[in-house]
mmCIF file of C-alpha atoms in Angstrom:
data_model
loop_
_atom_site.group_PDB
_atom_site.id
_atom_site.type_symbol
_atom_site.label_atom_id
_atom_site.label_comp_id
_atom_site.label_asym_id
_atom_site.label_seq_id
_atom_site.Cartn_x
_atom_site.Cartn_y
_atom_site.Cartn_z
ATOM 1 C CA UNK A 1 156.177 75.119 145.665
ATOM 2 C CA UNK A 2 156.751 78.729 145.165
ATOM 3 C CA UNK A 3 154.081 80.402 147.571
ATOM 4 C CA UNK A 4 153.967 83.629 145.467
ATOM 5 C CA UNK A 5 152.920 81.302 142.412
ATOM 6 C CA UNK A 6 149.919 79.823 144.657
ATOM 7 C CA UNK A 7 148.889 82.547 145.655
ATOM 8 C CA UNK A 8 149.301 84.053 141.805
ATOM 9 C CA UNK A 9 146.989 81.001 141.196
ATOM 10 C CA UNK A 10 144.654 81.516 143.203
ATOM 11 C CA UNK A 11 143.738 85.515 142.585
ATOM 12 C CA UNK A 12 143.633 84.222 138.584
ATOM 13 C CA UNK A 13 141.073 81.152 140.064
ATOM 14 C CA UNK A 14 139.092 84.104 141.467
ATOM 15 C CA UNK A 15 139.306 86.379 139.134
ATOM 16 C CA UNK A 16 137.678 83.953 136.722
ATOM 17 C CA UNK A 17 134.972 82.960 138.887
ATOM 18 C CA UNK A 18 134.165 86.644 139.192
ATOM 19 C CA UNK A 19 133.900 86.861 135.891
ATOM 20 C CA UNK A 20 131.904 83.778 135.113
ATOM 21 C CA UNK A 21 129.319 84.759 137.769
ATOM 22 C CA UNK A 22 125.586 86.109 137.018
ATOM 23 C CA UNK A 23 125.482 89.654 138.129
ATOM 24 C CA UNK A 24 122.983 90.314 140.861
ATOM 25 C CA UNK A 25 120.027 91.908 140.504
ATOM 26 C CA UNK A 26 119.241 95.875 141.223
ATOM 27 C CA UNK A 27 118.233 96.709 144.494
ATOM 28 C CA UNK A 28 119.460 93.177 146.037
ATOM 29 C CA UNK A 29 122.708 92.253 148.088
ATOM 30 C CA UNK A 30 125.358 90.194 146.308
ATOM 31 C CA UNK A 31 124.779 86.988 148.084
ATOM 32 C CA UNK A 32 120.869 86.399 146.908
ATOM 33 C CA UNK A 33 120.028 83.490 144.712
ATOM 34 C CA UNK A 34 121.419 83.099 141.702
ATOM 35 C CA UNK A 35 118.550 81.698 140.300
ATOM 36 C CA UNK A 36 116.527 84.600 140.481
ATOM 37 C CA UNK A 37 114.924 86.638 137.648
ATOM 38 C CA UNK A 38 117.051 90.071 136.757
ATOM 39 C CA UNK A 39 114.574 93.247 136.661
ATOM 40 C CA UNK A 40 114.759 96.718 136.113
ATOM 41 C CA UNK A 41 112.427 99.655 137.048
ATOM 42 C CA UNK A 42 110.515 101.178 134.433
ATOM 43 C CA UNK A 43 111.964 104.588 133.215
ATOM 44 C CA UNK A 44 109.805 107.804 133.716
ATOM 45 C CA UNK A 45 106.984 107.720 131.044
ATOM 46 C CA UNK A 46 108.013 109.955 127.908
ATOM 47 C CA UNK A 47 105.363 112.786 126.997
ATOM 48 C CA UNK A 48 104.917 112.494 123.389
ATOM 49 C CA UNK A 49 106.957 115.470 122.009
ATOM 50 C CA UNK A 50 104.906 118.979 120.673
ATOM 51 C CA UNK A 51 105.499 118.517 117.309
ATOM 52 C CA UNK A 52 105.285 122.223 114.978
ATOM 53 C CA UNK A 53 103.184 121.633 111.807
ATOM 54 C CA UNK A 54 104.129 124.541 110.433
ATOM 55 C CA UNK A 55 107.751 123.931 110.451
ATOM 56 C CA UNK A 56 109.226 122.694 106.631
ATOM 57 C CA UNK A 57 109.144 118.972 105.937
ATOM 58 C CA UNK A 58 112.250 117.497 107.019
ATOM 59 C CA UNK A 59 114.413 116.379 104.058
ATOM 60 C CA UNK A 60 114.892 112.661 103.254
ATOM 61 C CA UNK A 61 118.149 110.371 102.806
ATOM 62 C CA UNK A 62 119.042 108.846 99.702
ATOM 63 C CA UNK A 63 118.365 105.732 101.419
ATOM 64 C CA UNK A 64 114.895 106.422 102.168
ATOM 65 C CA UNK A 65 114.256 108.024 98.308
ATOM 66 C CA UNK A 66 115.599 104.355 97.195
ATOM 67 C CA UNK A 67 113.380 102.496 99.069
ATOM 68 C CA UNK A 68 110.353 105.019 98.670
ATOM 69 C CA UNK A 69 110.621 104.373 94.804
ATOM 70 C CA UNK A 70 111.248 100.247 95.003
ATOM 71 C CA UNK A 71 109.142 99.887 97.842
ATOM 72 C CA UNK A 72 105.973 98.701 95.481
ATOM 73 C CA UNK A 73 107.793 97.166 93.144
ATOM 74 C CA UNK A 74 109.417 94.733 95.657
ATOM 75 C CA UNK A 75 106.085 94.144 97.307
ATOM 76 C CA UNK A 76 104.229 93.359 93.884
ATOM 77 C CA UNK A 77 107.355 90.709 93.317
ATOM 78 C CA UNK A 78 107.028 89.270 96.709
ATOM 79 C CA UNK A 79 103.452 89.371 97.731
ATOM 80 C CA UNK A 80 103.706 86.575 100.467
ATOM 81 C CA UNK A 81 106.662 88.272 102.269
ATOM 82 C CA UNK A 82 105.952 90.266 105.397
ATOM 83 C CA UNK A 83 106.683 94.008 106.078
ATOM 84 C CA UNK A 84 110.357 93.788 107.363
ATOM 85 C CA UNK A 85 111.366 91.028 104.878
ATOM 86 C CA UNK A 86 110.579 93.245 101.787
ATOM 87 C CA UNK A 87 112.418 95.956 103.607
ATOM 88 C CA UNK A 88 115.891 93.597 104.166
ATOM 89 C CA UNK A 89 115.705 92.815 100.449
ATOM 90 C CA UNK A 90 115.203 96.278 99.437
ATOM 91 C CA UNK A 91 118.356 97.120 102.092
ATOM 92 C CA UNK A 92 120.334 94.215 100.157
ATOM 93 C CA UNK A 93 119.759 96.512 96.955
ATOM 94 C CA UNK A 94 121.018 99.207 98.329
ATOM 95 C CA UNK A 95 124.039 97.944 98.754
ATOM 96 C CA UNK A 96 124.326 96.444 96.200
ATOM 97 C CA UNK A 97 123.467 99.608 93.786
ATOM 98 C CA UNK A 98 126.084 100.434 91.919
ATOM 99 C CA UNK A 99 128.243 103.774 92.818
ATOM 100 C CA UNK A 100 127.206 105.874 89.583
ATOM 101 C CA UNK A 101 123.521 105.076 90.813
ATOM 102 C CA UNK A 102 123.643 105.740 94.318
ATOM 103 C CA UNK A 103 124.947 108.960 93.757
ATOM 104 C CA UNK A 104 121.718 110.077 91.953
ATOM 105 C CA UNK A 105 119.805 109.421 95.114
ATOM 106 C CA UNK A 106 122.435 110.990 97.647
ATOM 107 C CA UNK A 107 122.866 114.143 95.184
ATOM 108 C CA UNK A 108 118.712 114.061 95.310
ATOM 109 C CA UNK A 109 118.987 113.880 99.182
ATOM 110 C CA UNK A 110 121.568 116.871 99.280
ATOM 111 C CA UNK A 111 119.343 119.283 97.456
ATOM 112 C CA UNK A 112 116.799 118.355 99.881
ATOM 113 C CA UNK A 113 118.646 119.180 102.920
ATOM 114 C CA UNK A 114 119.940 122.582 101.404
ATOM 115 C CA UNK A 115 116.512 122.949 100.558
ATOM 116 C CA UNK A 116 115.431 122.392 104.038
ATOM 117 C CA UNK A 117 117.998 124.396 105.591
ATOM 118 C CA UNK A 118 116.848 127.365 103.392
ATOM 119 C CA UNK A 119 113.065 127.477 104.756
ATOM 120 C CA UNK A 120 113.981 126.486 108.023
ATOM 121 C CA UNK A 121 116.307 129.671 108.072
ATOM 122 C CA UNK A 122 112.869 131.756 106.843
ATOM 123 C CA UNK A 123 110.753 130.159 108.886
ATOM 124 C CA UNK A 124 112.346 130.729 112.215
ATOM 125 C CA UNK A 125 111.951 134.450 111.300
ATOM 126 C CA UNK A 126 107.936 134.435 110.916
ATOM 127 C CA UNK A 127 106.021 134.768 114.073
ATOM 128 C CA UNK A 128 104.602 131.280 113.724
ATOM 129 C CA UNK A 129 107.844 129.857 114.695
ATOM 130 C CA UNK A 130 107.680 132.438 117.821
ATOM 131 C CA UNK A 131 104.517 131.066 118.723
ATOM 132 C CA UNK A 132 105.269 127.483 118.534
ATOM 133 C CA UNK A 133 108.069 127.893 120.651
ATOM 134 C CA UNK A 134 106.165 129.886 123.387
ATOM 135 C CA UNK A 135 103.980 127.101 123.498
ATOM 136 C CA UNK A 136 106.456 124.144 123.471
ATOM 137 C CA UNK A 137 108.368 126.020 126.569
ATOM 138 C CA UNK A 138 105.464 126.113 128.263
ATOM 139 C CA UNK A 139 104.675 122.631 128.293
ATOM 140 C CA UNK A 140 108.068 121.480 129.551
ATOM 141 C CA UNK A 141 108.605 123.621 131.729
ATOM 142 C CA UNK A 142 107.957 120.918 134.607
ATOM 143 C CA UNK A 143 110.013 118.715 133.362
ATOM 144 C CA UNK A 144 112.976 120.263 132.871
ATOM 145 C CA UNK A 145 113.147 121.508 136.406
ATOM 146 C CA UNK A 146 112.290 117.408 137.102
ATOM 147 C CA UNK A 147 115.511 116.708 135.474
ATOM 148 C CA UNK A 148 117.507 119.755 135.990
ATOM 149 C CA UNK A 149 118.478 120.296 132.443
ATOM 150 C CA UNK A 150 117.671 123.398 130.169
ATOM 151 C CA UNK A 151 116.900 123.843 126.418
ATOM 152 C CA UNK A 152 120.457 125.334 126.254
ATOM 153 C CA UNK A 153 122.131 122.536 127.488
ATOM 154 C CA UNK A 154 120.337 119.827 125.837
ATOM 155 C CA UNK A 155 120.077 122.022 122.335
ATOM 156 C CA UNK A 156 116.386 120.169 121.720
ATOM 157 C CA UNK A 157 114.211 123.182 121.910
ATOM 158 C CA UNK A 158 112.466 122.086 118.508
ATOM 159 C CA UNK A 159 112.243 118.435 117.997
ATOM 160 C CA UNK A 160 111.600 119.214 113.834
ATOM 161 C CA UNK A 161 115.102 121.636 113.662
ATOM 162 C CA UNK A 162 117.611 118.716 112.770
ATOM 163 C CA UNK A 163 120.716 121.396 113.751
ATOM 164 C CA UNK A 164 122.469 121.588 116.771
ATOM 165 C CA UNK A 165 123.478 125.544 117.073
ATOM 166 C CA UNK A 166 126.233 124.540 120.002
ATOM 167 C CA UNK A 167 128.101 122.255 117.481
ATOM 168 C CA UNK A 168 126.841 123.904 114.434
ATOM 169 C CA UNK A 169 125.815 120.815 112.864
ATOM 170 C CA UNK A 170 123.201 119.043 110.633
ATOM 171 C CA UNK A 171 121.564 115.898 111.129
ATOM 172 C CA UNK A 172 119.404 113.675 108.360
ATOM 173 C CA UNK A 173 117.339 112.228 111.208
ATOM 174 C CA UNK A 174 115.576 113.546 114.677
ATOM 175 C CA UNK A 175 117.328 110.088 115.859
ATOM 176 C CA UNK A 176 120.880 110.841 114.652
ATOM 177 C CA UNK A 177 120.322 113.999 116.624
ATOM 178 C CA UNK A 178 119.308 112.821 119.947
ATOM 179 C CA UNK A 179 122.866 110.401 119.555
ATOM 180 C CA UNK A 180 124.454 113.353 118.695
ATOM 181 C CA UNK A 181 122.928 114.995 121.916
ATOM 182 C CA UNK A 182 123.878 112.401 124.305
ATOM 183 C CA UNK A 183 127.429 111.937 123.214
ATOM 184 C CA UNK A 184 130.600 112.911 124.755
ATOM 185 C CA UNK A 185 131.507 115.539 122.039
ATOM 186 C CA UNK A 186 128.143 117.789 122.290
ATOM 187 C CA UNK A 187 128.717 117.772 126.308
ATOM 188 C CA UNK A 188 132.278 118.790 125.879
ATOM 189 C CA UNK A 189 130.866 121.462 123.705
ATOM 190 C CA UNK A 190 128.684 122.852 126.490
ATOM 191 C CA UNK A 191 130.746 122.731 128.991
ATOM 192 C CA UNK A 192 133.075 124.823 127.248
ATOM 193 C CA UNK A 193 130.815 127.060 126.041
ATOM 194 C CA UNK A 194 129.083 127.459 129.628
ATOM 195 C CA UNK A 195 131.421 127.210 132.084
ATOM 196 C CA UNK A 196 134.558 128.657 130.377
ATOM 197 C CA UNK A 197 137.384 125.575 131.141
ATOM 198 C CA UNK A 198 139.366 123.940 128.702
ATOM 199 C CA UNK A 199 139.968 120.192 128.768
ATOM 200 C CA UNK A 200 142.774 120.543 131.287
ATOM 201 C CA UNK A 201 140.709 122.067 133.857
ATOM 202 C CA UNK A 202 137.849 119.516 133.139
ATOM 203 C CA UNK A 203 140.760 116.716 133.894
ATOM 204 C CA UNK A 204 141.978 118.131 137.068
ATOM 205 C CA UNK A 205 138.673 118.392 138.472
ATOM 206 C CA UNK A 206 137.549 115.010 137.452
ATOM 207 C CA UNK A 207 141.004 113.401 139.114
ATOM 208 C CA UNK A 208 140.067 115.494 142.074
ATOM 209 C CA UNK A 209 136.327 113.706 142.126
ATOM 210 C CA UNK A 210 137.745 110.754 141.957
ATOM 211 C CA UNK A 211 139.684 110.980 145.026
ATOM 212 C CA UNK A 212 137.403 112.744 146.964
ATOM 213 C CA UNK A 213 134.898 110.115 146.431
ATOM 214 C CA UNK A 214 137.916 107.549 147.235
ATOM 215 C CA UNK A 215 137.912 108.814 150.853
ATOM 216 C CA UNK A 216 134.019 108.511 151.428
ATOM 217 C CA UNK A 217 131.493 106.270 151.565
ATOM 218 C CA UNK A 218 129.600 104.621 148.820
ATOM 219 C CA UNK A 219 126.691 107.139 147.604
ATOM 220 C CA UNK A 220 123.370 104.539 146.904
ATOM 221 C CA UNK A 221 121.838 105.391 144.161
ATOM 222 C CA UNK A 222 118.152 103.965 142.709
ATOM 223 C CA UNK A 223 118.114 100.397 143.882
ATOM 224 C CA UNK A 224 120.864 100.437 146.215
ATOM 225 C CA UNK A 225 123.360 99.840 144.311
ATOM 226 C CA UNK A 226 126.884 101.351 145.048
ATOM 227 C CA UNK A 227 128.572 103.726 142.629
ATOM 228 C CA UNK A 228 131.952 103.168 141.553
ATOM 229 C CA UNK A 229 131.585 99.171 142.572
ATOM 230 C CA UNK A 230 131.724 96.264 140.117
ATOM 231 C CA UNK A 231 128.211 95.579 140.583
ATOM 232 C CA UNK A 232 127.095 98.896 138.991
ATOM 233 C CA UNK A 233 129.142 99.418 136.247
ATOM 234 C CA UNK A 234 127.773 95.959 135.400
ATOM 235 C CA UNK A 235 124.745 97.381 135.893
ATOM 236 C CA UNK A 236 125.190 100.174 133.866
ATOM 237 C CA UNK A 237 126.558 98.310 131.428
ATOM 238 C CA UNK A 238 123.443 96.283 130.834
ATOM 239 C CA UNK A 239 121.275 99.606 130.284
ATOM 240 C CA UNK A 240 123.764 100.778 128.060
ATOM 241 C CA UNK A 241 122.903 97.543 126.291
ATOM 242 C CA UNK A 242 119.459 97.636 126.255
ATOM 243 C CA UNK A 243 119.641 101.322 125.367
ATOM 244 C CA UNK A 244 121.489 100.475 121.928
ATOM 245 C CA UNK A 245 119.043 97.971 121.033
ATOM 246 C CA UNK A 246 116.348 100.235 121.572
ATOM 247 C CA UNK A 247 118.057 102.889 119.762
ATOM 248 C CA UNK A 248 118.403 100.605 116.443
ATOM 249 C CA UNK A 249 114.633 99.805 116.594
ATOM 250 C CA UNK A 250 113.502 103.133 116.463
ATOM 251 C CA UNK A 251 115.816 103.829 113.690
ATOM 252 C CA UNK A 252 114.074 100.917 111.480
ATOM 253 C CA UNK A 253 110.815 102.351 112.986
ATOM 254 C CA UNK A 254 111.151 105.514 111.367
ATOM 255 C CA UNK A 255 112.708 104.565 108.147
ATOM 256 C CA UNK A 256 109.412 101.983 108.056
ATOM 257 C CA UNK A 257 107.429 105.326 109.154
ATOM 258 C CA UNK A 258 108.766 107.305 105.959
ATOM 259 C CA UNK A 259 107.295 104.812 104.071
ATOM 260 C CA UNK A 260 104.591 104.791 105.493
ATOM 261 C CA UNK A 261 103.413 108.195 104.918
ATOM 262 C CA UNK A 262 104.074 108.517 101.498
ATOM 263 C CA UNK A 263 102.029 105.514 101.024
ATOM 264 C CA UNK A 264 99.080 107.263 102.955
ATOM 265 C CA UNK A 265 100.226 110.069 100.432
ATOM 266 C CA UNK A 266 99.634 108.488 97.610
ATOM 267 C CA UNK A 267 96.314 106.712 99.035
ATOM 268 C CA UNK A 268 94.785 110.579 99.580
ATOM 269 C CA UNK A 269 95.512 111.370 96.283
ATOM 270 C CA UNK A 270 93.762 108.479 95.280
ATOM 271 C CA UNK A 271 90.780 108.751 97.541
ATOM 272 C CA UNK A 272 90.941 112.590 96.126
ATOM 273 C CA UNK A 273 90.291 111.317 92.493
ATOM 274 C CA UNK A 274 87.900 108.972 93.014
ATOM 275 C CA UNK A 275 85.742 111.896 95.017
ATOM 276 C CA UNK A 276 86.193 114.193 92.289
ATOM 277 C CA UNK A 277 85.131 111.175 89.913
ATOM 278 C CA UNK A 278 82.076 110.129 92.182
ATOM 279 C CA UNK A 279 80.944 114.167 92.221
ATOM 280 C CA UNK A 280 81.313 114.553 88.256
ATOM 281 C CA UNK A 281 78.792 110.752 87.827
ATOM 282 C CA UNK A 282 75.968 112.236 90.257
ATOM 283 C CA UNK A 283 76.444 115.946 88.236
ATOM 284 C CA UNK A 284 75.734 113.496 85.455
ATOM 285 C CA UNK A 285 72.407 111.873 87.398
ATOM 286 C CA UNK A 286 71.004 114.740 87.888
ATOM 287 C CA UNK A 287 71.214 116.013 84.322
ATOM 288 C CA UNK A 288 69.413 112.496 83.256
ATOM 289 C CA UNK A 289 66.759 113.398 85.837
ATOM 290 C CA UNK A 290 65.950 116.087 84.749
ATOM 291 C CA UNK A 291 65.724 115.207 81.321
ATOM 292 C CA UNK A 292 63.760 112.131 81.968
ATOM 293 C CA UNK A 293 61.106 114.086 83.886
ATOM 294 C CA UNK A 294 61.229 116.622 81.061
ATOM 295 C CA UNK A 295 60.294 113.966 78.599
ATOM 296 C CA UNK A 296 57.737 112.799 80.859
ATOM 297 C CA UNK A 297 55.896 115.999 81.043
ATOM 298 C CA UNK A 298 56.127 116.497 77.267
ATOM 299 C CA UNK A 299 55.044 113.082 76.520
ATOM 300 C CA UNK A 300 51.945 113.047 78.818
ATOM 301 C CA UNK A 301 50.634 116.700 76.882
ATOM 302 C CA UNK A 302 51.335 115.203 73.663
ATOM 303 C CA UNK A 303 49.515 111.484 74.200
ATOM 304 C CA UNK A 304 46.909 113.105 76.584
ATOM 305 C CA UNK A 305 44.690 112.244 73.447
ATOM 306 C CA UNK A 306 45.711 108.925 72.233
ATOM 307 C CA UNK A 307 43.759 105.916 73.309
ATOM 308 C CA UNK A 308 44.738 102.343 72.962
ATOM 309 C CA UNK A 309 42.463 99.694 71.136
ATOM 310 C CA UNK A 310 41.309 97.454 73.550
ATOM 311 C CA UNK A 311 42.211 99.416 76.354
ATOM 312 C CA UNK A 312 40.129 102.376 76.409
ATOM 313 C CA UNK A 313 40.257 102.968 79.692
ATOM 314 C CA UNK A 314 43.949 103.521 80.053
ATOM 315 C CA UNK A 315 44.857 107.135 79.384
ATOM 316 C CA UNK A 316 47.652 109.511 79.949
ATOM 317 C CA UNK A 317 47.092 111.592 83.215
ATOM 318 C CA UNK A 318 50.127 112.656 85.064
ATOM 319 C CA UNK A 319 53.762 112.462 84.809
ATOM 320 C CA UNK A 320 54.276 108.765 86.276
ATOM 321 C CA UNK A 321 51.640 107.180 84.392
ATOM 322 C CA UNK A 322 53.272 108.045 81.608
ATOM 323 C CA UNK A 323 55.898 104.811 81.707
ATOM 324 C CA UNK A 324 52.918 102.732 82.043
ATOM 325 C CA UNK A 325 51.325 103.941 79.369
ATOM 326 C CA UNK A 326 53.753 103.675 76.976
ATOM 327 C CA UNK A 327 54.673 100.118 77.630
ATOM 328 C CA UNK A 328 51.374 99.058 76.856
ATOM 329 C CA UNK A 329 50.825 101.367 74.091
ATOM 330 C CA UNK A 330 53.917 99.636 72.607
ATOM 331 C CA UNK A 331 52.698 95.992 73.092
ATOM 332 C CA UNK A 332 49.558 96.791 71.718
ATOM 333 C CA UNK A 333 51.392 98.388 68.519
ATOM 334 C CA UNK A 334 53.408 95.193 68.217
ATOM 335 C CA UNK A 335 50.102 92.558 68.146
ATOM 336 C CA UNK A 336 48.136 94.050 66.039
ATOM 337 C CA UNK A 337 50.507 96.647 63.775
ATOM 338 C CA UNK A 338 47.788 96.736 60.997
ATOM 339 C CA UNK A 339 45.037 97.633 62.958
ATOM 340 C CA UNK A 340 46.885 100.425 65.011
ATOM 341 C CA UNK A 341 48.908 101.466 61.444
ATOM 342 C CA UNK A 342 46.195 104.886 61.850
ATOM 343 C CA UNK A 343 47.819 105.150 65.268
ATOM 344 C CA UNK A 344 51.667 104.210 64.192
ATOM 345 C CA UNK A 345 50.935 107.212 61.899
ATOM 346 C CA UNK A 346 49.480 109.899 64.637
ATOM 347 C CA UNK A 347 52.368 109.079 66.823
ATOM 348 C CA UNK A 348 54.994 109.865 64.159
ATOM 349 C CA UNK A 349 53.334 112.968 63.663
ATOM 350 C CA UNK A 350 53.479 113.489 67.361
ATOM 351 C CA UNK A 351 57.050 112.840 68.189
ATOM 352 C CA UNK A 352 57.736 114.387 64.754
ATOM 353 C CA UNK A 353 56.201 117.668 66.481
ATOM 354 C CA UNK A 354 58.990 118.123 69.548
ATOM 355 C CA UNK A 355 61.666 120.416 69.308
ATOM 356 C CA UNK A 356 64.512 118.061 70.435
ATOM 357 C CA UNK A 357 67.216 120.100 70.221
ATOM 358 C CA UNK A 358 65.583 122.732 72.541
ATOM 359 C CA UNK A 359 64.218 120.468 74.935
ATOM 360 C CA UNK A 360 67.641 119.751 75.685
ATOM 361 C CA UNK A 361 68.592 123.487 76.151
ATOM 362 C CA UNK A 362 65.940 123.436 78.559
ATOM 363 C CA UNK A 363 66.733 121.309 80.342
ATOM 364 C CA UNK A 364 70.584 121.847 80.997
ATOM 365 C CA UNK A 365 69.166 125.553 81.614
#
């Protein structure tokens, strides 16, 4: 046999065992167990960003309006169905929306966005924008000399402006941004605004780098891996992985989020109207208080005399003996209403006797 086709056999039998093989593990050497568990170091901690309140709200996709105003009516329809189930069903309608429709939503979404770009124009003129930005330099200060990067180069300094002055372009999302910011095209952009070389300078250099590093030995980087080895780009490849995932999460995070707040919207507005409600009723209490105690008092002058037959011992003396009174003067009056028909008559005359419609000036006075 042909000992070039053995041996063309053999590199393809080891090839494919290479290829087959679990990758090791960060931070071990290639011939550890395979059995192990694969794990990564935790990433630095991420301070939670200094968000501006002042700054104009952020303007919404058509996607977001559709599902903002068929968000209820697909829960009311399927009550049983968890959070993310009503949301795949209300993505299926999307789709499915018709073209004329859709537009109506993404013409809605572009007004917004001119809309936004307008006031965030104005806004970065007032001195509240000045001051924000004073303080948000402030606080990362430290970490951007941690990670050697500048506001220039990254093109973050406000997490709420969705444009990116090096490229001159708009975003619909803080997310679609940061992709933006990590891609190839918005370094490119940097590089040529910062260092001054075109694309055939950036080549030459990077050939150059390559065969420097060639000639030398492996750098280690965190966990000891080797750069520019099989093991690391496998490596890297799994972060890049795990990086994507994480990146379509917090996309369906934040759409849920939109949602979100204009259901706690809606629910202050309610809470709002049932305050305003609540304050109007005990207005209305107190009015019937004082009323009631006006009657009271009027009541008590004008029965001071009376006395009940049978009962002459109960009489009229101050304002809260005047409900006990009167229940008993009543159930007396209902026994015996011939006997007490003198009385029936003095109490007419009596009640006759108050100026109603005054009393009640009085007392909203």
């Amino acid at each position: 046999m042909d000992p070039e086709v053995t041996s063309g056999r053999s590199t393809t039998t080891k090839l494919s065992q290479s290829e087959n093989s679990p990758v090791p593990s960060p931070g071990k050497p290639e011939g550890s167990e395979p059995g192990t568990k694969t794990t990564f170091s935790k990433g630095r901690k991420r301070k939670k960003p200094y968000k501006d309140t002042n700054a104009p709200k952020a303007p919404l996709t058509g996607y977001v309006r559709f599902l903002n105003e068929h968000r209820e009516k697909a829960r009311n329809e399927n009550p049983d169905l968890p959070f993310h189930e009503v949301t795949k069903i209300l993505g299926n309608m999307w789709t499915q929306l018709p073209a004329v429709q859709k537009q109506l939503y993404l013409e809605e979404a572009e007004k917004d966005k001119e809309r936004y770009m307008k006031e965030l124009e104005e806004y970065q003129q007032t001195d509240a924008y000045k001051t924000f930005m004073t303080k948000q330099k402030a606080l990362r200060k430290d970490s951007d000399s941690v990670n050697g990067t500048t506001e220039t180069q990254t093109g973050s300094e406000d997490p709420d402006n969705l444009l990116c002055k090096p490229c001159n372009m708009f975003f619909n999302s803080p997310h679609n941004k940061r992709e933006h910011l990590m891609g190839k095209k918005h370094n490119m952009m940097l590089m040529g605004k910062t260092e001054g070389t075109d694309k055939t300078e950036i080549k030459e250099q990077s050939v150059e780098k390559e065969e420097e590093d060639t000639t030398e030995d492996a750098i280690p980087v965190d966990g000891d891996i080797p750069i520019f080895t099989e093991e690391f780009l496998n490596y890297n490849k799994v972060r890049e992985n795990e990086l994507r995932r994480l990146r379509k999460t917090n996309t369906e995070f934040e759409e849920q989020n939109a949602i979100l707040s204009k259901h706690i919207e809606n629910m202050k507005k309610g809470i709002e109207k049932l305050e305003n409600e609540a304050e109007e009723q005990q207005r209305e209490i107190s009015t019937l208080e004082k009323h009631l105690q006006k009657l009271r008092h009027v009541l008590r002058k004008n029965f001071a005399g009376l006395s009940i037959s049978g009962q002459e011992g109960v009489s009229v003396t101050t304002d809260s003996s005047v409900d006990g009174f009167v229940s008993r003067l009543h159930q007396s009056l209902q026994e015996n209403p011939k006997e007490n028909a003198e009385l029936v008559s003095k109490i007419k005359g009596i009640i006759s006797s108050i100026d109603y419609p005054n009393f009640l000036k009085d007392v909203s006075s």
